[in-house]
Coordinates of C-alpha atoms and ligand atoms in Angstrom, one line a residue:
M1 CA 88.6 264.5 69.6
R2 CA 86.3 262.5 71.9
S3 CA 86.6 258.7 71.4
K4 CA 85.2 257.1 74.5
L5 CA 81.8 256.1 75.7
Y6 CA 79.8 258.6 77.7
I7 CA 78.0 257.1 80.8
N8 CA 76.6 258.9 83.7
G9 CA 78.4 262.1 82.8
E10 CA 81.8 260.5 82.4
W11 CA 83.9 259.6 79.4
V12 CA 84.9 256.0 80.0
D13 CA 86.8 253.2 78.3
G14 CA 84.8 250.1 77.3
S15 CA 85.6 246.5 76.8
G16 CA 88.0 247.2 73.9
T17 CA 88.4 249.5 71.0
M18 CA 87.4 249.6 67.3
P19 CA 89.0 251.6 64.5
V20 CA 87.1 254.4 62.6
Y21 CA 88.3 254.8 59.0
D22 CA 88.6 257.6 56.6
P23 CA 86.8 256.2 53.6
S24 CA 88.8 258.4 51.2
D25 CA 91.9 256.3 51.7
G26 CA 91.2 253.6 54.3
S27 CA 93.4 255.2 57.0
V28 CA 92.5 255.0 60.6
I29 CA 91.2 258.3 62.1
A30 CA 90.8 257.0 65.7
D31 CA 90.3 254.0 67.8
V32 CA 87.0 254.3 69.7
A33 CA 85.9 252.5 72.8
I34 CA 83.4 249.8 72.4
A35 CA 80.8 248.8 75.0
G36 CA 80.6 245.4 76.5
E37 CA 77.6 244.1 78.6
A38 CA 78.9 246.0 81.7
E39 CA 78.9 249.4 79.9
C40 CA 75.5 248.8 78.4
E41 CA 74.2 248.0 81.8
A42 CA 75.9 251.0 83.3
A43 CA 74.2 253.2 80.7
L44 CA 70.8 251.8 81.5
T45 CA 71.4 252.3 85.2
A46 CA 72.5 255.9 84.7
A47 CA 69.6 256.8 82.4
D48 CA 67.1 255.1 84.7
A49 CA 68.4 256.8 87.8
A50 CA 68.3 260.2 86.2
A51 CA 64.8 259.8 84.6
V52 CA 62.5 260.9 87.5
A53 CA 64.4 264.1 88.4
W54 CA 65.0 265.0 84.8
A55 CA 61.3 264.6 83.9
K56 CA 60.4 267.1 86.7
T57 CA 62.8 269.8 85.5
A58 CA 61.3 273.1 84.2
P59 CA 60.7 273.2 80.5
R60 CA 62.6 276.5 80.4
F61 CA 65.6 274.8 82.0
R62 CA 65.7 272.2 79.3
S63 CA 65.0 274.8 76.6
E64 CA 68.0 276.8 77.7
I65 CA 70.4 273.8 77.6
L66 CA 69.2 273.2 74.0
R67 CA 69.6 276.9 73.0
K68 CA 73.2 276.8 74.4
A69 CA 73.9 273.6 72.5
F70 CA 72.7 275.3 69.3
E71 CA 75.0 278.2 70.0
I72 CA 78.0 275.9 70.6
M73 CA 77.3 273.9 67.5
T74 CA 76.9 277.0 65.4
S75 CA 80.2 278.5 66.6
E76 CA 82.0 275.2 66.0
S77 CA 80.3 274.3 62.8
E78 CA 83.5 274.2 60.7
A79 CA 85.2 271.7 63.0
I80 CA 82.0 269.6 63.1
A81 CA 81.8 269.7 59.3
K82 CA 85.4 268.5 59.0
L83 CA 84.8 265.6 61.4
I84 CA 81.7 264.6 59.5
S85 CA 83.5 264.7 56.2
R86 CA 86.5 262.7 57.5
E87 CA 84.6 259.8 59.0
N88 CA 81.7 259.8 56.5
G89 CA 83.5 260.8 53.3
K90 CA 81.0 263.4 52.2
A91 CA 82.2 266.6 50.5
M92 CA 82.6 269.7 52.7
P93 CA 79.7 271.6 51.2
D94 CA 77.4 268.7 52.2
A95 CA 79.1 268.4 55.6
R96 CA 78.7 272.1 56.2
G97 CA 75.0 271.8 55.3
E98 CA 74.6 269.0 57.7
A99 CA 76.4 270.8 60.6
A100 CA 74.0 273.7 60.2
Y101 CA 70.9 271.5 59.8
A102 CA 71.9 269.5 62.9
A103 CA 72.3 272.6 65.0
E104 CA 68.9 273.8 63.9
F105 CA 67.2 270.9 65.6
F106 CA 68.5 272.2 68.9
R107 CA 67.2 275.7 68.2
W108 CA 63.8 274.4 67.1
F109 CA 63.4 272.1 70.1
A110 CA 64.6 274.8 72.5
E111 CA 61.6 276.7 71.2
E112 CA 59.3 273.7 71.4
A113 CA 60.2 272.7 74.9
V114 CA 58.2 275.5 76.4
R115 CA 55.2 275.3 74.1
T116 CA 53.5 271.9 74.6
P117 CA 49.8 272.6 74.9
G118 CA 47.4 270.5 76.9
D119 CA 43.6 270.5 76.8
F120 CA 40.8 271.2 79.4
R121 CA 37.1 271.0 78.5
K122 CA 33.7 269.9 79.6
S123 CA 32.7 266.4 78.5
P124 CA 29.8 266.3 76.0
S125 CA 27.4 264.9 78.6
G126 CA 28.5 267.5 81.1
D127 CA 29.3 264.9 83.7
K128 CA 33.0 265.8 84.2
R129 CA 36.0 267.8 82.9
I130 CA 38.4 266.3 80.4
L131 CA 41.9 267.2 81.2
V132 CA 44.6 266.1 78.7
T133 CA 48.3 266.5 79.5
H134 CA 51.5 265.2 77.9
Q135 CA 54.3 263.6 80.0
P136 CA 57.8 262.4 79.1
I137 CA 57.7 258.8 78.0
G138 CA 60.9 258.0 79.8
L139 CA 64.2 256.2 79.0
S140 CA 64.6 256.2 75.2
I141 CA 67.0 254.3 73.0
L142 CA 68.2 256.4 70.1
I143 CA 69.8 254.5 67.2
T144 CA 71.3 256.5 64.3
P145 CA 72.7 255.7 60.8
W146 CA 76.0 256.7 59.2
N147 CA 74.7 258.9 56.4
F148 CA 73.9 262.0 58.6
P149 CA 75.9 261.3 61.7
A150 CA 75.1 264.8 63.2
G151 CA 71.6 265.5 61.9
M152 CA 70.1 262.2 62.8
A153 CA 71.5 262.4 66.3
T154 CA 70.3 266.0 67.0
R155 CA 66.9 265.2 65.5
K156 CA 66.4 262.7 68.3
I157 CA 68.4 264.3 71.2
G158 CA 66.6 267.7 70.7
P159 CA 63.1 266.5 71.2
A160 CA 64.1 264.0 73.9
V161 CA 65.7 266.8 75.9
A162 CA 62.8 269.1 75.2
A163 CA 60.3 266.5 76.4
G164 CA 62.2 265.5 79.5
C165 CA 63.3 262.0 78.6
T166 CA 66.7 260.3 79.4
M167 CA 68.5 258.6 76.6
I168 CA 71.0 256.1 75.4
L169 CA 72.4 257.0 72.0
K170 CA 73.9 254.3 69.8
P171 CA 75.5 255.8 66.7
A172 CA 76.4 253.8 63.6
S173 CA 79.7 252.0 64.0
E174 CA 81.2 253.7 60.9
T175 CA 80.6 257.2 62.2
P176 CA 80.7 257.4 66.1
L177 CA 83.1 260.4 66.3
T178 CA 80.5 263.0 65.2
A179 CA 78.0 261.6 67.7
M180 CA 80.7 261.8 70.5
Y181 CA 81.3 265.4 69.5
I182 CA 77.6 266.2 69.8
V183 CA 77.4 264.5 73.2
D184 CA 80.4 266.6 74.3
V185 CA 78.4 269.7 73.1
M186 CA 75.5 268.7 75.3
E187 CA 77.8 268.2 78.3
R188 CA 79.2 271.7 77.8
A189 CA 75.7 273.1 77.4
G190 CA 75.0 271.9 80.9
L191 CA 73.0 268.7 80.5
P192 CA 72.9 266.9 83.9
K193 CA 74.7 263.6 84.2
G194 CA 72.9 260.4 83.3
V195 CA 70.4 262.2 81.0
L196 CA 72.3 261.4 77.8
N197 CA 74.6 258.3 77.5
L198 CA 76.5 257.0 74.5
V199 CA 77.3 253.4 73.9
L200 CA 78.9 251.6 71.0
P201 CA 78.3 247.9 71.5
E202 CA 80.6 245.5 69.7
K203 CA 77.6 243.7 68.3
S204 CA 74.5 246.0 67.9
G205 CA 71.9 243.2 67.5
P206 CA 72.3 241.3 70.8
A207 CA 73.0 244.5 72.8
I208 CA 70.0 246.4 71.6
S209 CA 67.8 243.3 71.8
K210 CA 68.7 243.0 75.5
M211 CA 67.9 246.6 76.1
L212 CA 64.5 246.3 74.4
H213 CA 63.7 243.5 76.8
D214 CA 64.6 245.5 79.8
K215 CA 61.7 247.0 81.7
R216 CA 63.5 250.2 82.3
V217 CA 63.4 251.0 78.6
K218 CA 60.2 252.8 77.5
N219 CA 60.9 254.0 73.9
L220 CA 62.9 253.3 70.8
S221 CA 63.7 256.0 68.2
F222 CA 65.4 254.4 65.2
T223 CA 66.7 255.8 62.0
G224 CA 68.2 253.3 59.5
S225 CA 67.3 250.7 57.0
T226 CA 63.8 249.1 56.6
E227 CA 65.5 245.7 57.0
V228 CA 66.8 246.5 60.5
G229 CA 63.7 248.5 61.4
R230 CA 61.6 245.4 60.8
V231 CA 63.9 243.4 63.1
L232 CA 63.7 246.0 65.9
L233 CA 59.9 246.3 65.6
K234 CA 59.7 242.6 66.3
E235 CA 62.1 242.9 69.2
A236 CA 60.2 245.8 70.6
A237 CA 56.8 243.9 70.4
D238 CA 57.7 241.6 73.3
K239 CA 57.6 244.4 75.8
V240 CA 55.3 246.6 73.7
I241 CA 58.0 249.3 73.6
R242 CA 56.8 252.4 71.8
C243 CA 58.7 252.9 68.5
S244 CA 59.4 255.7 66.1
M245 CA 60.9 254.4 62.9
E246 CA 62.6 256.5 60.2
L247 CA 63.4 253.9 57.6
G248 CA 64.6 253.6 54.0
G249 CA 63.4 255.4 51.0
N250 CA 63.4 255.1 47.2
A251 CA 62.2 258.5 46.3
Q252 CA 60.3 259.0 43.1
V253 CA 60.5 262.1 40.9
I254 CA 57.9 263.1 38.4
V255 CA 59.0 265.6 35.8
H256 CA 55.8 266.8 33.9
D257 CA 56.1 267.9 30.3
D258 CA 55.5 271.6 31.3
A259 CA 58.3 271.7 33.9
D260 CA 60.7 274.6 33.7
L261 CA 64.1 272.9 33.2
T262 CA 66.0 275.9 34.5
V263 CA 64.4 275.2 37.8
T264 CA 64.1 271.4 37.6
I265 CA 67.7 270.5 36.8
P266 CA 69.4 272.4 39.6
Q267 CA 66.8 271.3 42.1
L268 CA 66.9 267.7 41.0
L269 CA 70.7 267.8 41.3
L270 CA 70.2 268.8 45.0
A271 CA 67.7 266.0 45.4
K272 CA 69.9 263.4 43.8
M273 CA 73.5 264.5 44.7
R274 CA 73.2 265.9 48.3
N275 CA 75.5 263.7 50.3
G276 CA 76.7 262.0 47.1
G277 CA 73.2 260.4 46.9
A278 CA 73.6 258.7 50.3
A279 CA 70.3 260.1 51.7
C280 CA 67.0 258.5 52.4
T281 CA 65.5 261.4 50.5
S282 CA 67.8 260.8 47.4
A283 CA 66.0 261.0 44.1
N284 CA 66.3 257.4 43.0
R285 CA 63.6 256.9 40.4
I286 CA 63.3 259.7 37.9
Y287 CA 60.2 259.6 35.7
V288 CA 60.1 262.2 32.9
Q289 CA 57.3 262.8 30.5
R290 CA 58.0 262.0 26.9
P291 CA 57.7 265.5 25.2
I292 CA 60.6 266.9 27.2
A293 CA 62.5 263.7 27.8
D294 CA 65.4 264.2 25.3
K295 CA 66.1 267.8 26.5
F296 CA 65.8 266.8 30.1
I297 CA 68.1 263.8 29.8
A298 CA 70.8 265.8 27.9
E299 CA 70.7 268.6 30.5
L300 CA 70.8 266.3 33.4
T301 CA 73.7 264.4 32.0
K302 CA 75.6 267.6 31.3
S303 CA 75.0 268.9 34.9
M304 CA 75.9 265.6 36.5
S305 CA 79.2 265.5 34.6
A306 CA 80.3 268.7 36.4
F307 CA 80.7 267.0 39.8
V308 CA 84.3 266.8 41.0
M309 CA 85.0 263.5 42.8
G310 CA 87.6 263.4 45.5
R311 CA 88.5 263.4 49.2
G312 CA 85.6 265.2 51.1
T313 CA 87.9 267.7 52.8
D314 CA 89.6 268.9 49.5
A315 CA 88.4 272.4 48.5
T316 CA 87.5 271.4 45.0
T317 CA 85.5 268.2 45.9
T318 CA 81.7 268.3 45.2
L319 CA 81.3 264.5 45.3
G320 CA 83.0 262.7 48.2
A321 CA 83.4 259.0 49.0
S322 CA 80.8 256.6 50.2
V323 CA 81.2 255.6 53.8
S324 CA 83.0 252.3 53.1
M325 CA 84.2 250.0 50.3
K326 CA 81.3 247.7 51.2
E327 CA 78.8 250.5 50.6
R328 CA 80.6 251.6 47.4
N329 CA 80.6 248.1 46.1
K330 CA 76.8 247.8 46.7
I331 CA 76.3 250.8 44.4
A332 CA 78.5 249.3 41.7
E333 CA 76.6 246.0 41.9
I334 CA 73.3 247.7 41.5
V335 CA 74.5 249.6 38.4
D336 CA 76.1 246.5 36.9
E337 CA 72.8 244.6 37.4
S338 CA 70.9 247.4 35.7
I339 CA 73.2 247.5 32.7
A340 CA 72.9 243.7 32.3
A341 CA 69.1 244.2 32.3
G342 CA 69.3 246.7 29.4
G343 CA 70.1 250.0 31.2
K344 CA 71.9 252.5 28.9
V345 CA 74.8 254.4 30.5
L346 CA 75.0 258.0 29.5
L347 CA 77.6 259.0 32.2
G348 CA 79.8 257.2 34.7
G349 CA 78.8 253.6 35.5
V350 CA 82.3 252.3 36.0
K351 CA 83.7 251.5 39.5
P352 CA 87.1 253.3 39.8
S353 CA 90.1 251.2 40.6
G354 CA 92.5 252.2 43.5
E355 CA 92.0 253.3 47.1
G356 CA 89.0 255.2 48.4
A357 CA 85.3 254.3 48.4
F358 CA 84.5 256.4 45.3
Y359 CA 81.8 256.0 42.7
P360 CA 81.3 258.5 39.9
A361 CA 78.2 260.5 39.0
T362 CA 76.2 258.2 36.8
V363 CA 73.2 258.7 34.5
L364 CA 71.3 255.7 33.1
T365 CA 68.2 255.5 31.0
V366 CA 66.2 252.4 31.9
D367 CA 62.8 250.9 31.1
K368 CA 60.1 250.7 33.8
N369 CA 60.9 247.1 34.8
N370 CA 64.7 247.6 35.3
P371 CA 65.8 246.1 38.6
I372 CA 67.6 249.3 39.7
L373 CA 64.2 250.8 40.4
N374 CA 63.7 248.3 43.2
H375 CA 66.8 249.2 45.1
E376 CA 67.6 252.1 47.5
I377 CA 70.8 253.1 45.6
F378 CA 72.5 255.3 48.2
G379 CA 74.9 256.7 45.7
P380 CA 75.3 259.3 42.9
V381 CA 73.3 257.3 40.3
A382 CA 70.3 258.7 38.4
P383 CA 68.2 256.2 36.6
V384 CA 65.7 257.9 34.2
V385 CA 62.4 256.3 32.9
I386 CA 60.2 257.9 30.2
F387 CA 56.4 257.9 30.7
D388 CA 53.5 259.2 28.7
T389 CA 50.3 260.1 30.6
D390 CA 50.1 261.7 34.1
E391 CA 48.2 258.6 35.3
E392 CA 50.9 256.3 34.0
G393 CA 53.7 258.4 35.7
I394 CA 51.8 258.4 39.0
A395 CA 51.2 254.6 38.9
L396 CA 54.9 253.9 38.1
A397 CA 56.1 256.3 40.9
N398 CA 53.9 254.6 43.5
D399 CA 54.9 251.1 42.5
T400 CA 57.3 250.7 45.4
E401 CA 57.2 249.4 49.0
F402 CA 58.8 252.7 50.2
G403 CA 56.9 255.9 50.8
L404 CA 59.3 258.5 52.3
I405 CA 59.4 261.4 49.8
S406 CA 58.4 262.3 46.2
Y407 CA 59.5 265.1 44.0
V408 CA 57.1 266.8 41.5
F409 CA 58.2 269.3 38.8
S410 CA 55.6 271.2 36.8
A411 CA 55.0 274.9 35.9
S412 CA 51.3 274.4 36.8
L413 CA 50.8 274.5 40.6
A414 CA 47.4 272.9 40.2
R415 CA 48.8 270.0 38.2
A416 CA 51.7 269.6 40.7
I417 CA 49.4 269.6 43.7
R418 CA 47.1 267.0 41.9
T419 CA 50.2 264.8 41.4
A420 CA 51.4 265.5 45.0
E421 CA 48.1 264.4 46.4
A422 CA 48.3 261.2 44.5
M423 CA 51.8 260.4 45.7
E424 CA 52.0 257.6 48.3
S425 CA 54.7 259.2 50.5
G426 CA 54.9 261.1 53.8
M427 CA 56.5 264.1 52.1
V428 CA 56.2 265.7 48.7
A429 CA 58.5 268.4 47.3
I430 CA 57.1 270.6 44.5
N431 CA 59.7 272.3 42.3
K432 CA 62.2 271.9 45.1
G433 CA 65.1 269.6 45.7
V434 CA 65.5 269.8 49.5
I435 CA 62.6 270.3 51.9
S436 CA 64.0 268.8 55.1
D437 CA 63.5 271.4 57.8
P438 CA 63.6 271.0 61.6
A439 CA 60.3 273.0 61.6
A440 CA 58.5 270.5 59.4
P441 CA 57.3 266.9 60.1
F442 CA 59.8 264.5 58.5
G443 CA 58.7 260.9 58.0
G444 CA 57.3 258.2 55.7
V445 CA 54.4 256.0 55.0
K446 CA 54.4 252.4 53.7
Q447 CA 57.7 250.6 54.6
S448 CA 59.5 253.9 55.1
G449 CA 58.5 254.2 58.7
L450 CA 56.2 255.1 61.6
G451 CA 56.1 258.5 63.3
R452 CA 57.5 262.0 62.5
E453 CA 60.6 263.8 63.5
G454 CA 60.8 267.6 63.6
G455 CA 57.9 270.1 63.3
F456 CA 55.2 270.2 66.0
D457 CA 55.0 266.4 65.9
G458 CA 58.6 265.7 66.8
I459 CA 58.4 266.3 70.5
H460 CA 55.4 264.0 70.7
E461 CA 57.6 261.0 69.8
F462 CA 59.0 261.4 73.3
L463 CA 55.7 262.3 75.1
Q464 CA 52.8 260.2 76.1
T465 CA 49.3 261.5 76.4
K466 CA 47.5 261.3 79.8
Y467 CA 43.8 261.9 80.2
I468 CA 42.5 262.9 83.6
G469 CA 38.7 262.8 84.1
V470 CA 37.6 265.2 86.9
E471 CA 34.2 265.1 88.7
I472 CA 33.0 268.7 89.0
Ligands
NAP501 P1 71.3 250.3 59.1 O1 72.2 249.3 58.6 O2 69.9 249.9 59.3 O3 71.9 250.8 60.5 C1 71.3 251.9 61.2 C2 71.7 251.8 62.7 O4 71.1 250.6 63.2 C3 73.2 251.7 63.0 O5 73.5 252.4 64.2 C4 73.4 250.2 63.1 O6 74.5 249.9 64.0 C5 72.2 249.8 63.9 N1 71.8 248.4 63.7 C6 72.1 247.5 62.7 N2 71.6 246.3 63.0 C7 71.0 246.4 64.2 C8 70.3 245.5 65.0 N3 70.1 244.2 64.6 N4 69.8 245.9 66.2 C9 70.0 247.2 66.6 N5 70.7 248.1 65.9 C10 71.2 247.7 64.7 O7 71.3 251.6 58.2 P2 72.6 252.4 57.7 O8 73.2 251.7 56.6 O9 73.4 252.9 58.8 O10 71.8 253.7 57.1 C11 71.3 253.8 55.9 C12 69.8 253.5 55.9 O11 69.2 254.5 56.8 C13 69.1 253.7 54.6 O12 68.2 252.7 54.4 C14 68.4 255.1 54.7 O13 67.3 255.3 53.9 C15 68.1 255.1 56.2 N6 67.8 256.4 56.6 C16 66.5 256.8 56.9 C17 66.3 258.1 57.3 C18 64.9 258.6 57.5 O14 64.8 259.7 58.2 N7 63.9 257.9 57.1 C19 67.4 259.0 57.4 C20 68.7 258.6 57.2 C21 68.9 257.3 56.8 P3 75.9 249.3 63.4 O15 76.5 250.3 62.6 O16 76.6 248.9 64.6 O17 75.5 248.1 62.5

């Protein structure tokens, strides 16, 4: 198991170590190296030194490294899934899903690396030729969260490699081991030294702030909370560093009265319970139309009661632990506040005693003003609100500062598309619980972020457009 920093193609010790815990029982999995100022500076020096030569490499060369990385990740997917499950707590079915999803970003960007189109045309006045090309933006800082420690890393490393950028990866302090595994995969796939570096600063804030004020840094790709995203946008403003921000969500679900519940319930369970609800895409605010509300709530509660809570790596577990006691306690506090404000518990709702960062599958019915609707829950908690007209449902769903993803369920495609078009979110899923796909643009509007990852847009987060005007 890799547990050191990776700088200029070497696995190195840092200024000390930090424990990584198994959230199922609080035991220490490994002590990992942490980066002091010297290691952060060494990573900047290495990524800067490699930048010019790396940007000039042939797209096919970069593509083949990514393809090889995809093959390594795929052949080692079970080991990767176990590591994800151990340090993050998620159940193995979720961890396996993430390992496969993460590898797919390397396959997709291996294909994208060789397909970046430019443009050549005559100006409207005929006075010149307009030539448009895309060049690697340069040294990029990649910051990832704990909830998808593999997927969020490959979603950034893949396009950065494809575009020809060098990188410094800073994973979440709760889950650095998976990131280290992925860096090791890239090394084995033949990535030249200095192109990808991994640091784990003892204190993220000051270390990243310093990097964002360093003229060698050209780009920031951040995935995490809106709160931290706001801070980083302000930091990046001083040197006008380009930013891509994948931030928090508080996904809305609209279940219309004509929805087919045999489709809706299993898909909604995916939207709610994937990763134990610790997903930016998690269905957090469920609005159901009154004529089918009783049946929907009864079926949802029955299905949620089937989840088996336990250690992520146990074969029977379908609901693992949260990443830490701190995160688990946040979930419990949000539910307790909701109950105090009139929320009615139909399932779960009680924090277990004993070791392990566990919280049970929970269903609540709440009114439209309940405070739970203002929080990104990040846990297995499903608050349900009943609405009457389509217009009311849409207005309630959009009443949030977030705008990452919405879910719409209806047997009428026309009605579902009308509702989808009215949703203030970067993504809408119709009659489907998971739509994340490396081939599709992932990202939010409002305070859920700026930019897109994956799809045809993803590589452009690491490219800058250059216009060359030619007298002919
Ligand atoms: P977080 O607290 O914002 O942390 C994310 C990353 O930022 C971690 O690596 C963290 O490092 C680092 N960080 C924290 N404070 C920083 C600072 N002042 N300067 C620089 N870096 C800093 O988020 P999280 O709790 O790990 O992840 C959950 C959040 O991520 C949720 O809001 C979720 O919705 C969001 N998310 C969004 C997407 C998306 O695609 N939109 C995907 C997944 C998750 P440390 O661990 O060292 O603090």
